[in-house]
Coordinates of C-alpha atoms in Angstrom, one line a residue:
X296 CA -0.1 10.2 56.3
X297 CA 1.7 13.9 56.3
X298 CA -0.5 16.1 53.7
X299 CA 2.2 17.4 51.4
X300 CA 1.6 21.6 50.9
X301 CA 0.5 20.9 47.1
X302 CA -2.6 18.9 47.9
X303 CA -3.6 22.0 50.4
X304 CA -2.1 25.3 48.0
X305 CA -4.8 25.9 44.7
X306 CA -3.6 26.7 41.6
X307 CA -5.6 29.8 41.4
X308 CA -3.3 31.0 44.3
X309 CA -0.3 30.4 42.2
X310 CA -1.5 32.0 39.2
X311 CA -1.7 35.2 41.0
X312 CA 2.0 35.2 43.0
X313 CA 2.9 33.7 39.5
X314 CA 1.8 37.0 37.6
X315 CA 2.5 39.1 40.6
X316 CA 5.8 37.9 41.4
X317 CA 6.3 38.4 36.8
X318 CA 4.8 42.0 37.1
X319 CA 6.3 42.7 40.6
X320 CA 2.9 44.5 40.7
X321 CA -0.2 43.7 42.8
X322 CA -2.2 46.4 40.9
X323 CA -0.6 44.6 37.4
X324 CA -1.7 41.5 39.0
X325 CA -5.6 42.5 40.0
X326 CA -5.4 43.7 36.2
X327 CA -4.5 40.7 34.4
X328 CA -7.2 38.5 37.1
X329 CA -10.1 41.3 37.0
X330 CA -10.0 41.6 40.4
X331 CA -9.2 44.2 43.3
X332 CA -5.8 44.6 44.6
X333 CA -6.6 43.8 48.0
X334 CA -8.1 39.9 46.7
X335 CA -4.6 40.1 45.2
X336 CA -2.6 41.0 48.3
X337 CA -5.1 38.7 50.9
X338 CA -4.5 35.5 48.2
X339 CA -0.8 36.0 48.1
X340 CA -0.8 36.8 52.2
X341 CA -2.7 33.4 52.2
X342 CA -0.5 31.1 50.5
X343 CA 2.1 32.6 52.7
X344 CA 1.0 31.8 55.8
X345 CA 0.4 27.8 54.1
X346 CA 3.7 28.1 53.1
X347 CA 4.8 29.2 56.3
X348 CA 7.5 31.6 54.5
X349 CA 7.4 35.2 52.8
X350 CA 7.6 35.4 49.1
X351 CA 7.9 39.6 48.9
X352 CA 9.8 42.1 50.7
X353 CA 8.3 45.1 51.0
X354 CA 10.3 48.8 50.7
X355 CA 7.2 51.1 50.5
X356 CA 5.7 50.7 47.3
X357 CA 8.3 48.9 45.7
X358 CA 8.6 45.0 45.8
X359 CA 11.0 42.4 45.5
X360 CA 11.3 38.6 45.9
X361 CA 12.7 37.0 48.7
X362 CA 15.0 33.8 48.0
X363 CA 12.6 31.3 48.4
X364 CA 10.0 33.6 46.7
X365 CA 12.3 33.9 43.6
X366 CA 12.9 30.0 43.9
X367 CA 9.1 29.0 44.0
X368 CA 8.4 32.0 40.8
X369 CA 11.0 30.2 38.6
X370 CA 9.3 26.4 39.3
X371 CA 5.8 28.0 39.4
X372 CA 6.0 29.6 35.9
X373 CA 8.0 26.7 34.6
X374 CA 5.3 24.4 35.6
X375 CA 1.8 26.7 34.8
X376 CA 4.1 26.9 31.2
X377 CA 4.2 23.5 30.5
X378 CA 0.9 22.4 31.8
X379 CA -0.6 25.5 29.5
X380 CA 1.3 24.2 26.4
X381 CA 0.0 20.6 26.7
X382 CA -3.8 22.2 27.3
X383 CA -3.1 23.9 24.1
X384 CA -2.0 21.0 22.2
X385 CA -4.8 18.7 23.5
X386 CA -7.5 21.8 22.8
X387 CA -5.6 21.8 19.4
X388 CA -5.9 18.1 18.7
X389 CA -9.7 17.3 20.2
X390 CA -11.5 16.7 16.9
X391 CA -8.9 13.6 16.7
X392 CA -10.3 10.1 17.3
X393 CA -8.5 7.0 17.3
X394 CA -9.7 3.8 15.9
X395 CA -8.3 0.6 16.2
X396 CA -8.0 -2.1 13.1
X397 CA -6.5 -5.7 13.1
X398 CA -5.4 -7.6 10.2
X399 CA -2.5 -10.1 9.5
X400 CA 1.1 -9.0 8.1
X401 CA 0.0 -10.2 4.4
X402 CA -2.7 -8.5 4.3
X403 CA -0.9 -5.4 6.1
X404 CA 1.5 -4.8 3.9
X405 CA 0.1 -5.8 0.7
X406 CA -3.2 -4.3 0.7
X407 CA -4.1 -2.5 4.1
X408 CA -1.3 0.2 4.2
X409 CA -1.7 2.0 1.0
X410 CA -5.4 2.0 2.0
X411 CA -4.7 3.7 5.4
X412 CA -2.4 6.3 3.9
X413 CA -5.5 7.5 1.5
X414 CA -7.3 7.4 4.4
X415 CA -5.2 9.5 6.3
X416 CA -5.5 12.1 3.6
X417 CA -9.0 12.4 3.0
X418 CA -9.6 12.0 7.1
X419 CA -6.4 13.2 9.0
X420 CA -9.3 13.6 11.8
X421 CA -8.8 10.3 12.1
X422 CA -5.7 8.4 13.8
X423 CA -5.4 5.1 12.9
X424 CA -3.9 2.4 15.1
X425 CA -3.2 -0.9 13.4
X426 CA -2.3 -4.7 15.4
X427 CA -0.9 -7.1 13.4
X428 CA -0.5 -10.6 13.9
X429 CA -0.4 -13.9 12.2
X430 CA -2.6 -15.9 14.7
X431 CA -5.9 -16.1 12.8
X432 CA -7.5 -17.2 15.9
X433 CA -6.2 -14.4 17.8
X434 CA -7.3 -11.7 15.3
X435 CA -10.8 -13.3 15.8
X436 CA -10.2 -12.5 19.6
X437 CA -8.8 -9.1 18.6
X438 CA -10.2 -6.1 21.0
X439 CA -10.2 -3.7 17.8
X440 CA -12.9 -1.7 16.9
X441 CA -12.6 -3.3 13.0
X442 CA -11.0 -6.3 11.9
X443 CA -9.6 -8.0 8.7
X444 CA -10.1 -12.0 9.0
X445 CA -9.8 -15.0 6.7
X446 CA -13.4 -16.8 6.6
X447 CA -16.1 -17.8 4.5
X448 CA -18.2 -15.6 5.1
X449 CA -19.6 -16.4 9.1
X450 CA -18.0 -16.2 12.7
X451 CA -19.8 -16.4 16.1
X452 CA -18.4 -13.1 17.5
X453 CA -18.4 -10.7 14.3
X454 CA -20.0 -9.4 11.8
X455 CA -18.0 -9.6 8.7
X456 CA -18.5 -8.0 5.5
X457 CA -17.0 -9.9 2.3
X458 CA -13.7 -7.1 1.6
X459 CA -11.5 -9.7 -1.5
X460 CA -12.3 -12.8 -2.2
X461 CA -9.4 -15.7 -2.4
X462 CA -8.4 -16.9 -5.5
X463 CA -4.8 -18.6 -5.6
X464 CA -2.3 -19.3 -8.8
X465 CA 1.2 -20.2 -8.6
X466 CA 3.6 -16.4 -10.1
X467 CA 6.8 -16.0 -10.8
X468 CA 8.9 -12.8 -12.0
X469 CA 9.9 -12.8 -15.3
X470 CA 13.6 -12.6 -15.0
X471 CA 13.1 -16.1 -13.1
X472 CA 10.9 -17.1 -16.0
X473 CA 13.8 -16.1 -18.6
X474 CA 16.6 -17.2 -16.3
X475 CA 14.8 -20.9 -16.3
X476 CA 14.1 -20.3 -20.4
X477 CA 10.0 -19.8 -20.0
X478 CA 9.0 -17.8 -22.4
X479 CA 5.9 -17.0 -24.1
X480 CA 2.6 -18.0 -22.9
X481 CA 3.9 -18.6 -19.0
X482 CA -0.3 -19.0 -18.5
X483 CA -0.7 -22.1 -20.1
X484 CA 2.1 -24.3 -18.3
X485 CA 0.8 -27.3 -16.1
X486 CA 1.2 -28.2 -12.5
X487 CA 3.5 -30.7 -13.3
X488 CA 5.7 -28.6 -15.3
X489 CA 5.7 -26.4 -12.2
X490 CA 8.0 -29.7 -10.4
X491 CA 11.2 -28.4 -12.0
X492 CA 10.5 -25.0 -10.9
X493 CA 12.5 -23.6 -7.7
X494 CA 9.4 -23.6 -5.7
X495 CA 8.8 -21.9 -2.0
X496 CA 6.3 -22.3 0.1
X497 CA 5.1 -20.9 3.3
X498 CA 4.0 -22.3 6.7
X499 CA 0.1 -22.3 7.9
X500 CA -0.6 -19.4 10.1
X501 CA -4.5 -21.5 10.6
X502 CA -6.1 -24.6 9.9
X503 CA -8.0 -22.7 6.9
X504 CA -4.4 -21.8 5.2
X505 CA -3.9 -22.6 2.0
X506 CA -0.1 -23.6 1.1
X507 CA 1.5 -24.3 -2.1
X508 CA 1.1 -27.9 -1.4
X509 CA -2.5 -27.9 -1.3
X510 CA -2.5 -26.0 -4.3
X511 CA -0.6 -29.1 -5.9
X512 CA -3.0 -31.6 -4.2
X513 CA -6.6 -29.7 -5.5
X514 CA -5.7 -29.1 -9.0
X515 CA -3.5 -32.1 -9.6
X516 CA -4.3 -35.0 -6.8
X517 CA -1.9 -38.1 -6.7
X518 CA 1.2 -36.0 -7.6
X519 CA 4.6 -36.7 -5.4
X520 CA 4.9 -34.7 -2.5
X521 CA 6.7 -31.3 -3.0
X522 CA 10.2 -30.4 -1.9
X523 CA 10.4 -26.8 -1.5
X524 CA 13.5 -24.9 -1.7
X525 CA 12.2 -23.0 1.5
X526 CA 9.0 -23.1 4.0
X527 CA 9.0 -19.7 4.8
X528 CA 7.5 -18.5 8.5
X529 CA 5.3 -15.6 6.7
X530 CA 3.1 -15.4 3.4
X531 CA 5.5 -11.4 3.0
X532 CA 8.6 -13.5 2.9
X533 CA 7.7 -15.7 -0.1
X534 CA 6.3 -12.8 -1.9
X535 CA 9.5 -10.9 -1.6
X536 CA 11.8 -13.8 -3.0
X537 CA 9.2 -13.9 -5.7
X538 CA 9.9 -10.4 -6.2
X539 CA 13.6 -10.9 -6.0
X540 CA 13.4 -13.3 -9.0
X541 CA 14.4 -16.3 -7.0
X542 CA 11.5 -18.7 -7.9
X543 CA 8.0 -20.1 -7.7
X544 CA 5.2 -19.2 -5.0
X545 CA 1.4 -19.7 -4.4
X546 CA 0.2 -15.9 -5.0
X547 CA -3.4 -14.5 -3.8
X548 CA -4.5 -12.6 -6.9
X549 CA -6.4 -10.2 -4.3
X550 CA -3.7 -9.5 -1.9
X551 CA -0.6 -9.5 -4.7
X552 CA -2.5 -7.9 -7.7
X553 CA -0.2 -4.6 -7.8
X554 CA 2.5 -6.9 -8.7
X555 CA 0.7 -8.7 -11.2
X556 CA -1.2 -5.5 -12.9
X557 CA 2.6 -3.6 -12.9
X558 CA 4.2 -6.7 -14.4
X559 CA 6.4 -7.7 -11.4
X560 CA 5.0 -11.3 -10.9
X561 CA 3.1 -13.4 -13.7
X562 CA 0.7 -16.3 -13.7
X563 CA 2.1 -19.2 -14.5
X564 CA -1.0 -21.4 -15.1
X565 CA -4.6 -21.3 -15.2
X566 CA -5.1 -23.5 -12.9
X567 CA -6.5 -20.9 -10.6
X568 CA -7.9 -22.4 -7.1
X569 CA -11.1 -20.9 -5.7
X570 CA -11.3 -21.6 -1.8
X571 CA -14.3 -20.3 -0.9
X572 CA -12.6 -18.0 2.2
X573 CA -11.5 -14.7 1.7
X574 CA -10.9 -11.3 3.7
X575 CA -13.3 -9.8 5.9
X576 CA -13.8 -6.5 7.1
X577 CA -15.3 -7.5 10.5
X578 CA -16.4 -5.5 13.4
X579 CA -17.4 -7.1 17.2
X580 CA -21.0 -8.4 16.4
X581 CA -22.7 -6.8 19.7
X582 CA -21.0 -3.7 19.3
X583 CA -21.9 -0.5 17.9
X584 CA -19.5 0.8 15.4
X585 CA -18.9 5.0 16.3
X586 CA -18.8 7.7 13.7
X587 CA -15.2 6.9 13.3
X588 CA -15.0 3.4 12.8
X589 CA -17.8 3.3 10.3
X590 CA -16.2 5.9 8.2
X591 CA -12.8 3.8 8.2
X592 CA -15.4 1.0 7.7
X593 CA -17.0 2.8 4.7
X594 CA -13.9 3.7 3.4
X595 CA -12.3 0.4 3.2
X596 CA -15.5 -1.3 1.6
X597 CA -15.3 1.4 -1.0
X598 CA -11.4 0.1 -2.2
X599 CA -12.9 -3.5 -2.7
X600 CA -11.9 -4.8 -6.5
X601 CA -14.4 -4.4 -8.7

């Protein structure tokens, strides 16, 4: 195959007709480079003869650019400008590491993203990069450096550290609550006064997940099979209709405690259902977590509830 002239012309050559050809000055040139004005003149005669065309006209001492001289300087310094402005910005940006989390879109939303915007703060060293997706068994197969996943406590390919621990109660918002006439003491109503509720559920993102309906069949067996308003796709979409007053879901005191410490959801039993899974912080278990993923690691263990 033909060589093409770039992979044969150095860049040092067109640094120096760059600056000569911007000083129209081969003494200006040697200047700027440290070097003699004849190294100047025999690298500029060089990448002339490559080119196989003159880039100066010569009146005495007095220079000028020919056409295709004056067409190579404006590309040239184009070019050497915008590689010199992205060396500048990577130079300016080379303390900055990127780390790589995983965790599902409940846990995203509701508890990972005001963490990673504190974290941001106190290490904006660090740049963050989170995947989310639904497919518990995928996040276990996750390429991240870290990793949120639902367990008990053990998986074959991670090492997991306990981050909230699952606790689940059917909430409600109190204008539902008053629009239904619930008033005082929401906390002691039973399951079965839940039936009459406008109830919503969700579908299982694993075999582990916890719906509604189990909630039902642990902490009152033999009871008639629900009939949920809606089976929502996502755990986010039944929290948000919570939210929006429209009913009855099965909340996760770790991952929807905001709501319930600001007064935007309630309990509305104490019935509370203890699985034995929760979240994990998780990292690949024959993998050695770098300065950066153990400070994110650190940081997150640091935020777990009291």
């Amino acid at each position: 195959m033909k060589s093409r002239l770039i992979d044969i012309i150095s860049l040092d050559a067109l640094r120096v007709f760059e600056c000569a050809a911007r000083r129209m000055s081969f003494s200006a040139a040697a200047i700027e480079f440290s070097v003699t004005q004849a190294a100047v003149s025999r690298r500029i005669k060089t990448l002339e003869d490559t080119l196989g065309f003159a880039l100066f006209q010569r009146n005495g001492r007095r220079l000028s650019l020919t056409l295709k001289g004056e067409r190579l300087f404006l590309r040239t310094q184009a070019s050497l400008d915008y590689l010199g402005m992205e060396l500048d910005d990577l130079a300016q940006n080379n303390t900055v590491t990127n780390v790589a989390i995983s965790a599902s879109a409940a846990v995203s939303h509701l508890w990972l993203s005001q963490r990673l915007r504190r974290f941001n703060d106190q290490y904006p060293e660090v740049s963050v990069r989170l995947t989310i997706t639904d497919n518990l068994s995928e996040l276990s197969r996750s390429d991240s450096e870290l990793a949120i996943i639902y367990s008990r406590g053990s998986h074959p390919d991670w090492t997991l550290s306990p981050l909230l621990s699952e606790t689940l109660v059917p909430v409600a918002s109190p204008a539902y609550l008053k629009a239904i006439g619930i008033g005082a003491s929401p906390a002691d109503l039973r399951a079965e006064d839940l039936l009459g509720c406008d109830l919503y559920d969700y579908s299982r993102s694993g075999v582990h997940t916890v719906t509604l309906q189990d909630w039902f069949d642990q902490v009152a067996p033999g009871m008639v099979r629900l009939s949920p308003r809606v089976i929502f796709p996502t755990y986010m979409m039944a929290v948000e209709t919570a939210l929006r007053g429209e009913g009855v879901i099965l909340g996760s005191r770790a991952l929807v405690h905001p709501h319930l410490d600001s007064g935007a959801l309630i309990e509305l039993t104490q019935s509370a259902l203890v699985t034995g899974f929760g979240y994990y912080l998780g990292h690949p278990r024959h993998a050695v977590l770098g300065p950066s993923e153990q400070t994110l690691a650190t940081f997150l263990m640091s935020e777990r509830p009291l």
